[in-house]
Amino acid sequence: MKTLIKVSLVVMMVLFNMENINAQKPDRSKLPELPPPAKLVLPAIEQFELSNGLKVYLMEKHEVPLVQLNLIVKTGSINDPKNKAGLANITADMMDEGAAGKNSLELADAIDYLGAKINTNSDQHFTGIYLHTPLSKFDDALKLFADISLKPEFPQNELERKKKERLTTIMQWFDQPNAIASISFSQLLYGKDNPYGKPAIGYEQTIKDFSSDDLKNYYQKYFKANNAFIIAVGDIKKETLLTKLENYFGKWEKGNVTVNELEKPEQVKTTNICLIDKPGSAQSVIYIGRIGAARDTKDYFAISIMNTILGGSFSSRLNQNLRETHGYTYGAGSRFMMRLYPGPFVASSQVQTEVTDKALQEFFNEFKRINEPIPNEDLTRGKNYLALGYSDNFQTVSDISGQIEDLVRYNLPENYFNEYVEKILNVPADEVNNTAKKYINADQMLVVVVGDKAKIEDGIKKLNLGDVKTYSIEDMLGKIPQLTN
């Protein structure tokens, strides 16, 4: 009898739940509403200086026993001497190839033994040395980090190896349509002598001419305590970090440092198409753009929304058009590369050879359409994409340090992170529309196409988008390097 009662109760509960499920059947005729974006709230950034004036920015994060330390020096390819393009890049790359009496293998073994990572890089304006380490190994890792940062030796034998690596990289570019398009686009937009227009690693002859003394002189000129700052994020207190950094970096010398200024580049005045012939290419690589904006532009938030709609997400207009609607490509998009000076706006894609002209036409159709009033639905989607995804930039100590680095690099407000979501959501529609008209002009675009000239030239010319000039790969990259001097 008890068993029968239990079965009856179970049946009644199942029937009751089914009625509730049916009563709450979701409405699948429209997309579910997104929750409101959560406001990001981060710990305060603590700022202090060492005895020599070296500035330190710390965000304490005690959830995981890790520490990220970034030393950023305010120098990059903008300070490459004339006829020494690539010097800043190779100097940064060589800093962990021998330091404080240890050769490159000894340094690598010591870093690996600690479970830490130390790497270096440089761009047009900044050079960075980066340490990621478990808290338990921080003291030993910090010593290696300081040796690499303050006592690099730039050994000639390692330099020769790095030079060959760079020459090999340039050789490989000749078979890489994306590299050809990217390098050619920057060079044509800014000019070969502009740091924004030349390859970061330099050219064949400049690479071959580098000596250990060149690197040492560059380091001595720009690596000074008053020309740098440190970002720290992780499981460490201010007092502890200050003591440890003072021990290694407190006696780092200051110096008189002059940073070169960039000449203002000339904006694209008409649409010109540069066709770079790569016979037999199965695809065409397309780069289209013009000079965009600097990172400190007041239009930053409006640009971010506008470009998200145009080409900055998978659901953007460019990708939906060229990939989903027409099937010309696996992906198409656009981006604004914002730097201390106005960087480029670039829209790009790899498309099937036979549809190169059709794809180009669709790019220009979208450029024109973004200048029309943007529907509220598109604006809302673009804002939500940025606002809801913003917290993804702060998942790890490395992520956070990179965000703080940008904060300091570009002199952004201290409350920038916590106010980002609100500012994005409150950008007026007319501001986004005006920004599109200001930065996207279909009649003033540089177009670079790398592909099989014999198959695509006639179709491109028939579009009447602008003058078409043809080039060889050597016209853009020079001759293929020789590994011997």
Tab-separated table of C-alpha atoms in Angstrom:
chain	number	residue	atom	x	y	z
A	1	MET	CA	0.000	0.000	0.000
A	2	LYS	CA	2.828	2.398	0.912
A	3	THR	CA	4.534	1.644	-2.398
A	4	LEU	CA	1.329	2.460	-4.293
A	5	ILE	CA	1.009	5.761	-2.464
A	6	LYS	CA	4.625	6.673	-3.302
A	7	VAL	CA	4.132	5.881	-6.995
A	8	SER	CA	0.966	7.981	-7.059
A	9	LEU	CA	2.779	10.917	-5.498
A	10	VAL	CA	5.608	10.671	-8.035
A	11	VAL	CA	3.122	10.605	-10.938
A	12	MET	CA	1.299	13.635	-9.539
A	13	MET	CA	4.574	15.553	-9.181
A	14	VAL	CA	5.613	14.717	-12.737
A	15	LEU	CA	2.233	15.849	-14.094
A	16	PHE	CA	2.418	19.028	-12.008
A	17	ASN	CA	5.904	19.841	-13.298
A	18	MET	CA	4.841	19.171	-16.900
A	19	GLU	CA	1.991	21.628	-16.514
A	20	ASN	CA	4.425	24.221	-15.189
A	21	ILE	CA	6.825	23.571	-18.062
A	22	ASN	CA	4.026	23.972	-20.594
A	23	ALA	CA	2.790	27.098	-18.844
A	24	GLN	CA	6.322	28.601	-18.990
A	25	LYS	CA	7.062	27.615	-22.572
A	26	PRO	CA	9.602	30.139	-23.893
A	27	ASP	CA	8.773	32.503	-26.706
A	28	ARG	CA	11.150	31.491	-29.498
A	29	SER	CA	9.843	34.040	-31.971
A	30	LYS	CA	12.385	36.601	-30.774
A	31	LEU	CA	15.853	36.632	-29.276
A	32	PRO	CA	16.044	36.534	-25.475
A	33	GLU	CA	16.841	39.838	-23.832
A	34	LEU	CA	20.393	40.305	-22.619
A	35	PRO	CA	20.957	41.166	-18.973
A	36	PRO	CA	22.198	44.693	-18.359
A	37	PRO	CA	26.012	44.861	-18.529
A	38	ALA	CA	27.550	44.683	-15.085
A	39	LYS	CA	29.681	47.617	-14.066
A	40	LEU	CA	33.311	46.643	-13.694
A	41	VAL	CA	34.724	47.360	-10.238
A	42	LEU	CA	38.461	46.861	-9.845
A	43	PRO	CA	40.766	47.471	-6.882
A	44	ALA	CA	42.483	50.827	-6.776
A	45	ILE	CA	45.806	51.224	-8.559
A	46	GLU	CA	48.494	52.171	-6.038
A	47	GLN	CA	51.198	54.519	-7.291
A	48	PHE	CA	54.607	55.112	-5.765
A	49	GLU	CA	58.194	55.884	-6.730
A	50	LEU	CA	61.563	54.373	-5.951
A	51	SER	CA	64.351	56.546	-4.582
A	52	ASN	CA	65.579	57.276	-8.120
A	53	GLY	CA	62.137	58.405	-9.273
A	54	LEU	CA	61.193	55.201	-11.149
A	55	LYS	CA	57.393	55.109	-11.115
A	56	VAL	CA	55.543	51.965	-10.059
A	57	TYR	CA	51.849	51.136	-10.545
A	58	LEU	CA	50.504	48.263	-8.463
A	59	MET	CA	47.164	46.472	-8.371
A	60	GLU	CA	46.984	43.926	-5.570
A	61	LYS	CA	45.180	40.705	-6.509
A	62	HIS	CA	45.440	38.093	-3.775
A	63	GLU	CA	43.120	35.394	-5.144
A	64	VAL	CA	45.926	33.459	-6.868
A	65	PRO	CA	49.612	33.259	-5.776
A	66	LEU	CA	51.023	34.799	-8.952
A	67	VAL	CA	52.834	38.048	-9.764
A	68	GLN	CA	53.106	39.853	-13.095
A	69	LEU	CA	55.764	42.544	-13.463
A	70	ASN	CA	56.165	44.725	-16.563
A	71	LEU	CA	59.065	47.128	-17.037
A	72	ILE	CA	58.163	49.570	-19.815
A	73	VAL	CA	60.779	51.851	-21.364
A	74	LYS	CA	59.582	54.771	-23.466
A	75	THR	CA	61.493	54.007	-26.619
A	76	GLY	CA	60.827	52.059	-29.780
A	77	SER	CA	61.323	52.191	-33.520
A	78	ILE	CA	60.538	55.917	-33.454
A	79	ASN	CA	64.085	56.257	-32.096
A	80	ASP	CA	65.801	54.032	-34.650
A	81	PRO	CA	68.764	56.043	-36.014
A	82	LYS	CA	68.796	56.843	-39.697
A	83	ASN	CA	69.938	53.836	-41.741
A	84	LYS	CA	69.460	51.548	-38.717
A	85	ALA	CA	65.815	50.510	-39.080
A	86	GLY	CA	65.025	47.634	-36.732
A	87	LEU	CA	67.536	48.579	-34.031
A	88	ALA	CA	64.937	49.030	-31.289
A	89	ASN	CA	63.371	45.682	-32.135
A	90	ILE	CA	66.588	43.664	-32.137
A	91	THR	CA	67.836	45.390	-28.977
A	92	ALA	CA	64.715	44.289	-27.108
A	93	ASP	CA	64.945	40.782	-28.544
A	94	MET	CA	68.588	40.440	-27.471
A	95	MET	CA	68.159	41.483	-23.839
A	96	ASP	CA	67.494	37.925	-22.614
A	97	GLU	CA	70.218	36.383	-24.790
A	98	GLY	CA	72.951	37.057	-22.255
A	99	ALA	CA	73.012	39.106	-19.049
A	100	ALA	CA	74.998	39.473	-15.822
A	101	GLY	CA	77.466	36.731	-16.754
A	102	LYS	CA	74.871	34.178	-17.890
A	103	ASN	CA	74.539	33.165	-21.517
A	104	SER	CA	71.196	32.654	-23.253
A	105	LEU	CA	70.906	28.946	-22.377
A	106	GLU	CA	71.804	29.531	-18.728
A	107	LEU	CA	69.215	32.282	-18.459
A	108	ALA	CA	66.553	30.145	-20.119
A	109	ASP	CA	67.315	27.176	-17.839
A	110	ALA	CA	67.202	29.347	-14.718
A	111	ILE	CA	63.861	30.877	-15.723
A	112	ASP	CA	62.323	27.497	-16.604
A	113	TYR	CA	63.534	25.970	-13.335
A	114	LEU	CA	61.503	28.563	-11.424
A	115	GLY	CA	58.366	27.949	-13.494
A	116	ALA	CA	58.522	31.601	-14.505
A	117	LYS	CA	58.389	33.386	-17.855
A	118	ILE	CA	60.422	36.389	-18.961
A	119	ASN	CA	60.000	37.858	-22.419
A	120	THR	CA	60.727	41.097	-24.213
A	121	ASN	CA	59.235	43.061	-27.088
A	122	SER	CA	59.074	46.515	-28.622
A	123	ASP	CA	56.790	48.562	-30.848
A	124	GLN	CA	56.968	52.048	-32.336
A	125	HIS	CA	57.022	53.860	-28.984
A	126	PHE	CA	57.678	51.417	-26.142
A	127	THR	CA	59.911	48.514	-25.155
A	128	GLY	CA	58.774	46.007	-22.547
A	129	ILE	CA	60.389	43.350	-20.357
A	130	TYR	CA	57.749	41.068	-18.819
A	131	LEU	CA	57.929	38.716	-15.835
A	132	HIS	CA	55.241	36.177	-14.894
A	133	THR	CA	56.078	34.089	-11.841
A	134	PRO	CA	54.627	32.068	-8.963
A	135	LEU	CA	54.728	34.102	-5.770
A	136	SER	CA	56.902	31.447	-4.090
A	137	LYS	CA	59.631	32.025	-6.704
A	138	PHE	CA	59.277	35.793	-6.959
A	139	ASP	CA	62.589	36.674	-5.266
A	140	ASP	CA	64.696	34.474	-7.540
A	141	ALA	CA	62.695	35.448	-10.619
A	142	LEU	CA	63.002	39.159	-9.797
A	143	LYS	CA	66.791	38.860	-9.688
A	144	LEU	CA	66.844	37.328	-13.180
A	145	PHE	CA	64.360	39.963	-14.371
A	146	ALA	CA	66.594	42.745	-13.022
A	147	ASP	CA	69.700	41.220	-14.607
A	148	ILE	CA	68.009	41.087	-18.012
A	149	SER	CA	66.623	44.608	-17.630
A	150	LEU	CA	69.736	46.302	-16.246
A	151	LYS	CA	72.721	44.155	-17.251
A	152	PRO	CA	72.184	42.878	-20.799
A	153	GLU	CA	75.405	41.975	-22.599
A	154	PHE	CA	74.337	41.722	-26.266
A	155	PRO	CA	76.863	39.015	-27.190
A	156	GLN	CA	77.981	39.100	-30.812
A	157	ASN	CA	77.489	35.356	-31.417
A	158	GLU	CA	73.830	35.539	-30.335
A	159	LEU	CA	73.378	38.694	-32.396
A	160	GLU	CA	74.542	36.859	-35.521
A	161	ARG	CA	71.943	34.168	-34.867
A	162	LYS	CA	69.197	36.763	-34.425
A	163	LYS	CA	70.248	38.530	-37.613
A	164	LYS	CA	69.927	35.287	-39.583
A	165	GLU	CA	66.489	34.696	-38.052
A	166	ARG	CA	65.349	38.108	-39.259
A	167	LEU	CA	66.756	37.641	-42.739
A	168	THR	CA	65.004	34.265	-42.916
A	169	THR	CA	61.760	35.932	-41.843
A	170	ILE	CA	62.055	38.463	-44.677
A	171	MET	CA	62.719	35.629	-47.132
A	172	GLN	CA	59.546	33.908	-45.947
A	173	TRP	CA	57.485	37.067	-46.504
A	174	PHE	CA	57.860	36.638	-50.261
A	175	ASP	CA	55.647	33.519	-50.067
A	176	GLN	CA	53.144	34.973	-47.585
A	177	PRO	CA	50.429	37.109	-49.221
A	178	ASN	CA	49.229	38.424	-45.859
A	179	ALA	CA	52.704	39.655	-44.964
A	180	ILE	CA	53.123	41.230	-48.404
A	181	ALA	CA	49.784	43.037	-48.078
A	182	SER	CA	50.396	44.229	-44.522
A	183	ILE	CA	53.909	45.539	-45.133
A	184	SER	CA	52.951	47.152	-48.446
A	185	PHE	CA	49.859	48.811	-46.976
A	186	SER	CA	51.805	50.420	-44.124
A	187	GLN	CA	54.609	51.525	-46.439
A	188	LEU	CA	52.267	53.071	-48.993
A	189	LEU	CA	50.148	54.774	-46.335
A	190	TYR	CA	52.927	56.293	-44.202
A	191	GLY	CA	56.052	56.158	-46.320
A	192	LYS	CA	59.082	53.897	-46.082
A	193	ASP	CA	60.998	56.144	-43.664
A	194	ASN	CA	58.172	56.608	-41.156
A	195	PRO	CA	58.269	54.240	-38.128
A	196	TYR	CA	54.607	53.464	-38.836
A	197	GLY	CA	55.476	52.591	-42.433
A	198	LYS	CA	58.495	50.323	-42.080
A	199	PRO	CA	58.783	46.733	-40.833
A	200	ALA	CA	59.648	46.546	-37.146
A	201	ILE	CA	62.589	44.230	-37.819
A	202	GLY	CA	64.117	46.546	-40.413
A	203	TYR	CA	65.525	45.778	-43.848
A	204	GLU	CA	68.130	43.364	-45.193
A	205	GLN	CA	71.027	45.787	-45.191
A	206	THR	CA	70.259	47.420	-41.855
A	207	ILE	CA	69.985	43.985	-40.238
A	208	LYS	CA	73.304	42.847	-41.710
A	209	ASP	CA	75.025	46.024	-40.494
A	210	PHE	CA	73.997	45.718	-36.834
A	211	SER	CA	76.836	45.245	-34.357
A	212	SER	CA	76.872	44.539	-30.645
A	213	ASP	CA	78.075	48.117	-30.094
A	214	ASP	CA	75.001	49.469	-31.916
A	215	LEU	CA	72.752	47.671	-29.438
A	216	LYS	CA	74.808	48.720	-26.420
A	217	ASN	CA	74.795	52.373	-27.493
A	218	TYR	CA	71.035	52.329	-28.079
A	219	TYR	CA	70.467	50.713	-24.684
A	220	GLN	CA	72.690	53.207	-22.880
A	221	LYS	CA	70.934	56.136	-24.528
A	222	TYR	CA	67.312	55.236	-23.783
A	223	PHE	CA	67.182	52.764	-20.893
A	224	LYS	CA	67.085	55.184	-17.994
A	225	ALA	CA	65.041	55.209	-14.784
A	226	ASN	CA	63.339	58.496	-15.670
A	227	ASN	CA	62.339	57.080	-19.074
A	228	ALA	CA	60.531	54.017	-17.732
A	229	PHE	CA	57.808	52.747	-15.413
A	230	ILE	CA	56.860	49.455	-13.784
A	231	ILE	CA	53.463	47.755	-13.706
A	232	ALA	CA	52.868	45.115	-11.015
A	233	VAL	CA	49.772	42.968	-10.552
A	234	GLY	CA	49.319	40.049	-8.227
A	235	ASP	CA	49.573	38.563	-4.770
A	236	ILE	CA	51.955	41.053	-3.211
A	237	LYS	CA	51.666	44.016	-0.843
A	238	LYS	CA	52.907	47.489	-1.641
A	239	GLU	CA	55.436	47.558	1.228
A	240	THR	CA	56.909	44.219	0.198
A	241	LEU	CA	57.127	45.139	-3.470
A	242	LEU	CA	58.663	48.537	-2.735
A	243	THR	CA	61.457	46.961	-0.698
A	244	LYS	CA	62.243	44.347	-3.315
A	245	LEU	CA	62.168	46.749	-6.266
A	246	GLU	CA	64.285	49.302	-4.422
A	247	ASN	CA	66.919	46.625	-3.873
A	248	TYR	CA	67.289	45.911	-7.594
A	249	PHE	CA	66.128	49.040	-9.407
A	250	GLY	CA	66.701	51.839	-6.871
A	251	LYS	CA	70.204	52.627	-8.166
A	252	TRP	CA	69.261	52.573	-11.847
A	253	GLU	CA	70.632	55.801	-13.295
A	254	LYS	CA	68.622	58.646	-14.763
A	255	GLY	CA	69.600	60.395	-17.965
A	256	ASN	CA	68.740	63.048	-20.515
A	257	VAL	CA	66.499	61.289	-23.003
A	258	THR	CA	65.155	62.840	-26.192
A	259	VAL	CA	62.294	61.080	-27.934
A	260	ASN	CA	61.838	61.750	-31.622
A	261	GLU	CA	58.630	63.294	-32.897
A	262	LEU	CA	56.744	61.904	-35.870
A	263	GLU	CA	55.896	64.096	-38.811
A	264	LYS	CA	52.166	64.347	-39.394
A	265	PRO	CA	51.368	61.972	-42.266
A	266	GLU	CA	49.300	63.122	-45.207
A	267	GLN	CA	45.776	61.711	-45.312
A	268	VAL	CA	44.647	59.683	-48.329
A	269	LYS	CA	43.089	62.129	-50.794
A	270	THR	CA	41.617	59.806	-53.432
A	271	THR	CA	40.958	56.097	-53.775
A	272	ASN	CA	43.943	54.334	-55.314
A	273	ILE	CA	44.312	50.595	-55.902
A	274	CYS	CA	47.736	48.984	-55.678
A	275	LEU	CA	47.715	45.514	-57.218
A	276	ILE	CA	50.712	43.401	-56.203
A	277	ASP	CA	51.137	40.474	-58.549
A	278	LYS	CA	51.552	37.007	-57.066
A	279	PRO	CA	51.145	34.618	-60.003
A	280	GLY	CA	49.322	31.386	-59.259
A	281	SER	CA	47.872	32.618	-55.978
A	282	ALA	CA	44.661	30.744	-55.110
A	283	GLN	CA	43.372	33.682	-53.063
A	284	SER	CA	43.561	37.447	-53.063
A	285	VAL	CA	44.459	39.337	-49.892
A	286	ILE	CA	42.701	42.691	-49.588
A	287	TYR	CA	43.743	45.584	-47.347
A	288	ILE	CA	41.717	48.802	-47.513
A	289	GLY	CA	42.102	51.851	-45.311
A	290	ARG	CA	43.396	55.272	-44.484
A	291	ILE	CA	44.931	57.135	-41.557
A	292	GLY	CA	42.703	56.807	-38.500
A	293	ALA	CA	43.043	58.260	-35.001
A	294	ALA	CA	45.461	58.478	-32.080
A	295	ARG	CA	44.619	56.652	-28.860
A	296	ASP	CA	43.876	59.878	-26.997
A	297	THR	CA	41.168	60.959	-29.448
A	298	LYS	CA	37.931	62.221	-27.928
A	299	ASP	CA	36.185	60.009	-30.484
A	300	TYR	CA	37.525	56.798	-28.941
A	301	PHE	CA	34.251	55.399	-27.598
A	302	ALA	CA	32.236	56.371	-30.674
A	303	ILE	CA	34.902	54.850	-32.949
A	304	SER	CA	34.817	51.618	-30.936
A	305	ILE	CA	31.055	51.303	-31.355
A	306	MET	CA	31.064	52.284	-35.016
A	307	ASN	CA	33.838	49.857	-35.904
A	308	THR	CA	32.190	47.037	-33.954
A	309	ILE	CA	29.165	47.476	-36.209
A	310	LEU	CA	31.252	47.809	-39.379
A	311	GLY	CA	33.872	45.091	-38.952
A	312	GLY	CA	34.963	44.614	-35.350
A	313	SER	CA	32.998	41.476	-34.461
A	314	PHE	CA	31.846	38.200	-36.012
A	315	SER	CA	28.348	39.623	-36.443
A	316	SER	CA	29.667	42.827	-38.037
A	317	ARG	CA	28.374	44.036	-41.364
A	318	LEU	CA	31.548	43.213	-43.278
A	319	ASN	CA	31.697	39.647	-42.024
A	320	GLN	CA	27.998	39.028	-42.491
A	321	ASN	CA	28.155	40.417	-46.011
A	322	LEU	CA	31.317	38.790	-47.376
A	323	ARG	CA	31.162	35.533	-45.417
A	324	GLU	CA	27.540	34.734	-44.604
A	325	THR	CA	25.658	36.374	-47.485
A	326	HIS	CA	28.067	35.911	-50.376
A	327	GLY	CA	30.448	33.174	-49.256
A	328	TYR	CA	33.492	35.000	-50.620
A	329	THR	CA	35.680	34.382	-47.553
A	330	TYR	CA	36.012	32.698	-44.177
A	331	GLY	CA	36.157	36.084	-42.517
A	332	ALA	CA	36.299	39.841	-43.075
A	333	GLY	CA	36.735	42.648	-40.590
A	334	SER	CA	38.133	46.061	-39.771
A	335	ARG	CA	40.103	47.699	-36.982
A	336	PHE	CA	41.559	51.004	-35.825
A	337	MET	CA	45.194	50.651	-34.699
A	338	MET	CA	45.426	53.499	-32.212
A	339	ARG	CA	48.853	54.644	-31.048
A	340	LEU	CA	50.458	57.813	-29.670
A	341	TYR	CA	50.005	59.230	-33.168
A	342	PRO	CA	47.155	58.455	-35.575
A	343	GLY	CA	47.445	54.816	-36.584
A	344	PRO	CA	45.755	53.217	-39.576
A	345	PHE	CA	42.167	52.187	-40.106
A	346	VAL	CA	42.281	48.846	-41.945
A	347	ALA	CA	39.556	46.632	-43.403
A	348	SER	CA	40.835	43.292	-44.674
A	349	SER	CA	40.040	39.806	-45.881
A	350	GLN	CA	41.327	36.839	-47.866
A	351	VAL	CA	38.936	36.033	-50.693
A	352	GLN	CA	38.699	33.532	-53.527
A	353	THR	CA	40.582	34.723	-56.595
A	354	GLU	CA	37.574	34.593	-58.901
A	355	VAL	CA	35.491	36.902	-56.691
A	356	THR	CA	38.164	39.510	-55.915
A	357	ASP	CA	36.329	42.269	-57.780
A	358	LYS	CA	32.966	41.361	-56.253
A	359	ALA	CA	34.461	41.327	-52.752
A	360	LEU	CA	36.044	44.739	-53.286
A	361	GLN	CA	32.693	46.116	-54.357
A	362	GLU	CA	31.043	44.798	-51.192
A	363	PHE	CA	33.699	46.418	-49.013
A	364	PHE	CA	32.918	49.773	-50.584
A	365	ASN	CA	29.185	49.155	-50.318
A	366	GLU	CA	29.612	48.735	-46.576
A	367	PHE	CA	31.813	51.825	-46.296
A	368	LYS	CA	29.008	53.826	-47.869
A	369	ARG	CA	26.320	52.168	-45.763
A	370	ILE	CA	28.077	52.923	-42.473
A	371	ASN	CA	27.803	56.612	-43.400
A	372	GLU	CA	24.031	56.325	-43.464
A	373	PRO	CA	22.092	56.735	-40.183
A	374	ILE	CA	22.799	53.632	-38.106
A	375	PRO	CA	19.619	51.913	-36.838
A	376	ASN	CA	19.111	51.895	-33.067
A	377	GLU	CA	19.100	48.098	-33.088
A	378	ASP	CA	22.611	48.041	-34.559
A	379	LEU	CA	23.820	50.667	-32.102
A	380	THR	CA	22.449	48.733	-29.149
A	381	ARG	CA	24.029	45.514	-30.381
A	382	GLY	CA	27.398	47.211	-30.865
A	383	LYS	CA	27.336	48.832	-27.438
A	384	ASN	CA	26.316	45.602	-25.721
A	385	TYR	CA	29.040	43.655	-27.506
A	386	LEU	CA	31.680	45.994	-26.106
A	387	ALA	CA	30.141	46.436	-22.665
A	388	LEU	CA	29.384	42.764	-21.991
A	389	GLY	CA	32.788	41.623	-23.200
A	390	TYR	CA	34.875	44.273	-21.456
A	391	SER	CA	35.457	42.256	-18.284
A	392	ASP	CA	37.153	39.560	-20.385
A	393	ASN	CA	40.160	41.889	-20.544
A	394	PHE	CA	40.746	41.443	-16.801
A	395	GLN	CA	40.725	37.671	-16.307
A	396	THR	CA	44.402	37.112	-15.447
A	397	VAL	CA	47.182	39.110	-13.832
A	398	SER	CA	48.819	39.324	-17.262
A	399	ASP	CA	45.608	40.695	-18.793
A	400	ILE	CA	45.236	43.275	-16.039
A	401	SER	CA	48.853	44.401	-16.298
A	402	GLY	CA	48.385	44.963	-20.026
A	403	GLN	CA	45.346	47.130	-19.402
A	404	ILE	CA	47.167	49.197	-16.765
A	405	GLU	CA	50.097	49.509	-19.141
A	406	ASP	CA	47.813	51.122	-21.719
A	407	LEU	CA	46.398	53.370	-18.990
A	408	VAL	CA	49.880	54.728	-18.274
A	409	ARG	CA	51.107	54.723	-21.876
A	410	TYR	CA	48.264	56.890	-23.084
A	411	ASN	CA	47.718	58.920	-19.912
A	412	LEU	CA	44.129	57.726	-19.445
A	413	PRO	CA	42.076	58.760	-16.371
A	414	GLU	CA	42.557	56.694	-13.197
A	415	ASN	CA	38.863	55.727	-13.160
A	416	TYR	CA	38.909	54.696	-16.837
A	417	PHE	CA	38.290	50.967	-16.245
A	418	ASN	CA	35.410	51.372	-13.832
A	419	GLU	CA	33.675	53.945	-16.048
A	420	TYR	CA	34.230	52.235	-19.407
A	421	VAL	CA	30.911	50.357	-19.549
A	422	GLU	CA	28.869	53.415	-18.602
A	423	LYS	CA	30.653	55.590	-21.164
A	424	ILE	CA	30.137	53.067	-23.950
A	425	LEU	CA	26.435	52.690	-23.187
A	426	ASN	CA	25.895	56.454	-23.075
A	427	VAL	CA	27.475	57.439	-26.417
A	428	PRO	CA	24.747	59.302	-28.362
A	429	ALA	CA	23.618	57.913	-31.711
A	430	ASP	CA	24.492	61.106	-33.574
A	431	GLU	CA	28.052	60.943	-32.220
A	432	VAL	CA	28.522	57.453	-33.671
A	433	ASN	CA	27.031	58.543	-36.997
A	434	ASN	CA	29.255	61.630	-37.152
A	435	THR	CA	32.309	59.528	-36.330
A	436	ALA	CA	31.558	57.206	-39.244
A	437	LYS	CA	31.437	60.174	-41.614
A	438	LYS	CA	34.648	61.567	-40.153
A	439	TYR	CA	36.782	58.431	-40.456
A	440	ILE	CA	35.209	56.243	-43.190
A	441	ASN	CA	35.303	57.874	-46.614
A	442	ALA	CA	34.794	55.537	-49.572
A	443	ASP	CA	36.236	58.172	-51.926
A	444	GLN	CA	39.520	58.394	-49.993
A	445	MET	CA	40.871	54.900	-49.478
A	446	LEU	CA	44.175	53.167	-50.091
A	447	VAL	CA	43.487	49.694	-51.502
A	448	VAL	CA	46.162	46.990	-51.581
A	449	VAL	CA	45.387	43.694	-53.292
A	450	VAL	CA	47.870	40.816	-53.414
A	451	GLY	CA	46.867	38.186	-55.946
A	452	ASP	CA	47.200	36.770	-59.436
A	453	LYS	CA	47.224	39.861	-61.655
A	454	ALA	CA	46.323	37.917	-64.812
A	455	LYS	CA	43.082	36.723	-63.239
A	456	ILE	CA	41.934	39.756	-61.228
A	457	GLU	CA	43.199	42.962	-62.862
A	458	ASP	CA	40.455	43.376	-65.486
A	459	GLY	CA	37.649	42.834	-62.978
A	460	ILE	CA	39.141	45.334	-60.552
A	461	LYS	CA	39.518	47.990	-63.247
A	462	LYS	CA	35.891	47.578	-64.329
A	463	LEU	CA	34.740	48.599	-60.841
A	464	ASN	CA	36.008	52.146	-61.466
A	465	LEU	CA	36.832	52.591	-57.791
A	466	GLY	CA	40.015	54.505	-58.572
A	467	ASP	CA	43.330	54.378	-60.386
A	468	VAL	CA	44.871	50.889	-60.533
A	469	LYS	CA	48.660	50.550	-60.387
A	470	THR	CA	50.459	47.220	-60.528
A	471	TYR	CA	53.605	46.238	-58.658
A	472	SER	CA	55.812	43.214	-58.258
A	473	ILE	CA	56.566	41.779	-54.847
A	474	GLU	CA	60.139	43.051	-55.170
A	475	ASP	CA	58.807	46.583	-55.757
A	476	MET	CA	57.396	46.429	-52.238
A	477	LEU	CA	59.811	44.185	-50.317
A	478	GLY	CA	63.020	44.641	-52.267
A	479	LYS	CA	65.078	41.706	-53.429
A	480	ILE	CA	65.042	38.403	-51.560
A	481	PRO	CA	67.771	38.624	-48.872
A	482	GLN	CA	70.961	36.633	-49.046
A	483	LEU	CA	71.996	34.990	-45.779
A	484	THR	CA	75.677	35.591	-46.412
A	485	ASN	CA	77.217	39.038	-46.054
